[in-house]
PDB file of C-alpha atoms in Angstrom:
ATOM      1  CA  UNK A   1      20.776  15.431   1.316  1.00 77.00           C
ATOM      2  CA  UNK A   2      17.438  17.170   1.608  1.00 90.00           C
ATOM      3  CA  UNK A   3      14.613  17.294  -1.518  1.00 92.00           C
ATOM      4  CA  UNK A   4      15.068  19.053  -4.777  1.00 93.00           C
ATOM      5  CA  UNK A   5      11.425  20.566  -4.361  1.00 93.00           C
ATOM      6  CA  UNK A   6       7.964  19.357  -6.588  1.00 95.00           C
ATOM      7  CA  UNK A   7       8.915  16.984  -9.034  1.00 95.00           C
ATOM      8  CA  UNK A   8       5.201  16.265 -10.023  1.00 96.00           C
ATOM      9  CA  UNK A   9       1.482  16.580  -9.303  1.00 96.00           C
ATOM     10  CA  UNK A  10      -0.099  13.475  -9.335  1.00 95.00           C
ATOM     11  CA  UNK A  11      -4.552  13.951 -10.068  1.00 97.00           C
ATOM     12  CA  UNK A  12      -6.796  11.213 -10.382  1.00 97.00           C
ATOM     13  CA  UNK A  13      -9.748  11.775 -12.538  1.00 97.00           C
ATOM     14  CA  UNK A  14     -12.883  10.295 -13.726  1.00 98.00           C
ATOM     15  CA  UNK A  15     -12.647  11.030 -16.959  1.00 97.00           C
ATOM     16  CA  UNK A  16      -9.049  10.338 -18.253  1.00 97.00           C
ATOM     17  CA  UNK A  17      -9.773  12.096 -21.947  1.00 96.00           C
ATOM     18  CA  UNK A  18     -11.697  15.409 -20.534  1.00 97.00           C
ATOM     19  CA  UNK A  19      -9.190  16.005 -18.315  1.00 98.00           C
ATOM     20  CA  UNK A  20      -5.806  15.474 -20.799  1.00 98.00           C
ATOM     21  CA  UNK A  21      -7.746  17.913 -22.772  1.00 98.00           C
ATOM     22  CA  UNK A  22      -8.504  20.088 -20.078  1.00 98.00           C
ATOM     23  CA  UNK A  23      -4.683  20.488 -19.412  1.00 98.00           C
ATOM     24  CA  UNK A  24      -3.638  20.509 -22.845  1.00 98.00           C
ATOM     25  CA  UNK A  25      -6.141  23.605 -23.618  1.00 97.00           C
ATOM     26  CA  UNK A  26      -3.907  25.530 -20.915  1.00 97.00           C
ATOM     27  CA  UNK A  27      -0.530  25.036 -23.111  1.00 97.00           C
ATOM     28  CA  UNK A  28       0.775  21.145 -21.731  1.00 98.00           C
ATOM     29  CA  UNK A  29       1.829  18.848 -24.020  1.00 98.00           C
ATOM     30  CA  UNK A  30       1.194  14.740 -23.875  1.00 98.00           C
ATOM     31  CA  UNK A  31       4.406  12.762 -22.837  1.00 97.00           C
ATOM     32  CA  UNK A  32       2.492   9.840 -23.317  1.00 96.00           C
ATOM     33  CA  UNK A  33      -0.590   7.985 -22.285  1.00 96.00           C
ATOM     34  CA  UNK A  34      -0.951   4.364 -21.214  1.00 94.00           C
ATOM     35  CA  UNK A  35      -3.269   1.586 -21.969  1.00 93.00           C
ATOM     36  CA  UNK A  36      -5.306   1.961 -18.804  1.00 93.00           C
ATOM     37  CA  UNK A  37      -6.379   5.720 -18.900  1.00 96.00           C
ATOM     38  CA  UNK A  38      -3.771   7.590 -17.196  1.00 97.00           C
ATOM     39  CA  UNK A  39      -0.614   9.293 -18.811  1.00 97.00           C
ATOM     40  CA  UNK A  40       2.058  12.377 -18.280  1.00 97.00           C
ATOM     41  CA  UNK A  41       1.644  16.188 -19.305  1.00 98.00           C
ATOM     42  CA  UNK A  42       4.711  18.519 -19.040  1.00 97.00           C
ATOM     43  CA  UNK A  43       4.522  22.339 -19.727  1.00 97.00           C
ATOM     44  CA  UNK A  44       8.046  23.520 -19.863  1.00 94.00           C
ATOM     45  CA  UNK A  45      10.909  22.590 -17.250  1.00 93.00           C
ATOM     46  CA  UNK A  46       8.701  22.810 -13.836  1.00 92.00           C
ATOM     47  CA  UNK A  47       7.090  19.840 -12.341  1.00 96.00           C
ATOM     48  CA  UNK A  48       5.097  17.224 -14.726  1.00 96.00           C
ATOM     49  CA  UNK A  49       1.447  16.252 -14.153  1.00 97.00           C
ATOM     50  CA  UNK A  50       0.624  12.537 -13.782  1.00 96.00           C
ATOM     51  CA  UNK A  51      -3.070  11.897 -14.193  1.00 97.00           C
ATOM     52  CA  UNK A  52      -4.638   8.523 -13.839  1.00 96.00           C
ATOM     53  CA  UNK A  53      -8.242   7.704 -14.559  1.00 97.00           C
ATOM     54  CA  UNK A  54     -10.093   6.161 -10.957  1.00 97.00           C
ATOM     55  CA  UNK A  55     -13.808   4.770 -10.474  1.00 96.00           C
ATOM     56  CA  UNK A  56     -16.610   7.017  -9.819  1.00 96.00           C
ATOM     57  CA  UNK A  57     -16.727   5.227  -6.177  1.00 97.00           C
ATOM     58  CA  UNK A  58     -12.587   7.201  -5.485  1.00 96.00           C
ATOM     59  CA  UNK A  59     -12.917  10.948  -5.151  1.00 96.00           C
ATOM     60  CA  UNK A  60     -10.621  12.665  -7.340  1.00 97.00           C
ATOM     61  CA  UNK A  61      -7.985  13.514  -5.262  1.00 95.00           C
ATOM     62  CA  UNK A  62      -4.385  15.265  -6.056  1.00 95.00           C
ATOM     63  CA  UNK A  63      -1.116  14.787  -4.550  1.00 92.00           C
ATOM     64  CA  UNK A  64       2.455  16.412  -4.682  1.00 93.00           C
ATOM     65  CA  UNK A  65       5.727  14.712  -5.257  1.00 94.00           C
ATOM     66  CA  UNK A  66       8.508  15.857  -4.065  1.00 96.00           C
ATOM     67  CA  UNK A  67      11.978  14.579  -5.845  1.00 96.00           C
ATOM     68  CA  UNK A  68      14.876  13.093  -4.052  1.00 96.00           C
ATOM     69  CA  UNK A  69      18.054  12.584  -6.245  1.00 95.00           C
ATOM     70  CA  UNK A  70      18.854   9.522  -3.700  1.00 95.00           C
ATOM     71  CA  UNK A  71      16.651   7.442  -1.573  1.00 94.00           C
ATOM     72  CA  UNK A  72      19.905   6.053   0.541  1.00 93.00           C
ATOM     73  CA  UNK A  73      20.826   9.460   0.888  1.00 93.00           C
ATOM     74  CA  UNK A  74      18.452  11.615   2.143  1.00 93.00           C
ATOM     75  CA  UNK A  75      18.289  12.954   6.162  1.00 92.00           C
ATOM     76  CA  UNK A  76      15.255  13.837   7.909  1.00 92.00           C
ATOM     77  CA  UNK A  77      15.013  15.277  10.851  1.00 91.00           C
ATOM     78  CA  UNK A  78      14.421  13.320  13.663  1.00 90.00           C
ATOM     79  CA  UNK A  79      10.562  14.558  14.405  1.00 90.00           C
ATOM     80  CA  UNK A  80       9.671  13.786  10.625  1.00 94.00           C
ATOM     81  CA  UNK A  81       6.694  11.525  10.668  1.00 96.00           C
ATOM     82  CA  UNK A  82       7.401   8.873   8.150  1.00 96.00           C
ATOM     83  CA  UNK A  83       4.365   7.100   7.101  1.00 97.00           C
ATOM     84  CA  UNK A  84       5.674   4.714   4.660  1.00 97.00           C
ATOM     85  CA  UNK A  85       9.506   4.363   4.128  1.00 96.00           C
ATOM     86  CA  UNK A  86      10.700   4.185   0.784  1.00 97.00           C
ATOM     87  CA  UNK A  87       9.389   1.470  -1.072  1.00 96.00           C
ATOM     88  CA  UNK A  88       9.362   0.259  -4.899  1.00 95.00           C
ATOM     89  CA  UNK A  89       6.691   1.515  -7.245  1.00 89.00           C
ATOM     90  CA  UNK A  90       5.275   0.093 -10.481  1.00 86.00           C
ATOM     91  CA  UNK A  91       6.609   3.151 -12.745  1.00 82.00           C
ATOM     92  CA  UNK A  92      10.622   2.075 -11.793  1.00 89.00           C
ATOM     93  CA  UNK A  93      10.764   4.561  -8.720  1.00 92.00           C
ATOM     94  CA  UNK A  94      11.088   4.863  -5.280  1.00 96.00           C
ATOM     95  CA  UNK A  95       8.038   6.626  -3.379  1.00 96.00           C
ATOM     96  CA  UNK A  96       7.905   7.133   0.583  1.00 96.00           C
ATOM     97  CA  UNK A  97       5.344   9.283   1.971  1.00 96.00           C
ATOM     98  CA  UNK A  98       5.363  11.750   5.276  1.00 96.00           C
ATOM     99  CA  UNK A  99       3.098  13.863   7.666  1.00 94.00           C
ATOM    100  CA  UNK A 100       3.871  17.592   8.030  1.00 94.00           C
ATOM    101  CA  UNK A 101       2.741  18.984  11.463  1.00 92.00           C
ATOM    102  CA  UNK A 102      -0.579  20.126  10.059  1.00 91.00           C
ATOM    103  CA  UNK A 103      -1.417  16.356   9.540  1.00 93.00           C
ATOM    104  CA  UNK A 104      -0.937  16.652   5.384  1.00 92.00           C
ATOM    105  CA  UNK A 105       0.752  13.497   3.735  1.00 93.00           C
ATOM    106  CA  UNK A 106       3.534  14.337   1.247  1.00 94.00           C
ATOM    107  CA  UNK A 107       5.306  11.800  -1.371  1.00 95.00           C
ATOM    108  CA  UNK A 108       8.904  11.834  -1.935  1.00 97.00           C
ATOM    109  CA  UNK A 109       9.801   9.931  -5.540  1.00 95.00           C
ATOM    110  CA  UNK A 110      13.593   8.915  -6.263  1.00 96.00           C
ATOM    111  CA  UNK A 111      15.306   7.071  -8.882  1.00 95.00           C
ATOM    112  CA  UNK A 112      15.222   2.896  -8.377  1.00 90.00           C
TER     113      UNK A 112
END
């Protein structure tokens, strides 16, 4: 089993309200938000947008998740770099991260 391509585009911000607005002036819609300035934006069936609020001191940063329908499952190729092997997340998933040749880091996200 190999990915099921980008489930999600993670952002941190500092500013949590400018920038749901931001995303729901270009047609997304609020899944919800949480109680610590972060929340989920989806605009139709492609991948959804997770944005979290960070401290000025964090750059805003953004990062792409790619889905995996099962963590147990899934076969890399032997020369994949594996950063961090699947571990469990907060949210009730699975995340592990890897290095593509051009020394980019890459999240893969499947179901606990």
């Amino acid at each position: 089993m190999k990915t099921e391509g980008v489930e999600a585009i993670f952002l941190t911000t500092h500013n949590w309200g400018k920038s749901a607005k931001f995303f729901q002036s270009l047609g997304y819609t609020l899944d919800f938000e949480t109680d610590h300035n972060s929340g989920q934006l989806r605009n139709g069936p492609g991948p959804y947008l997770f944005i979290a609020e960070v401290p000025a001191s964090e750059p805003p940063a953004m990062r792409l998740v790619m889905k995996v329908a099962d963590a147990k499952a899934l076969q890399l190729d032997p020369g994949v770099d594996i950063v961090s092997p699947f571990q469990d997340t907060h949210w009730g998933t699975q995340e592990m991260t890897v290095r593509d040749p051009d020394g980019r880091v890459w999240s893969l996200q499947a179901p606990k």
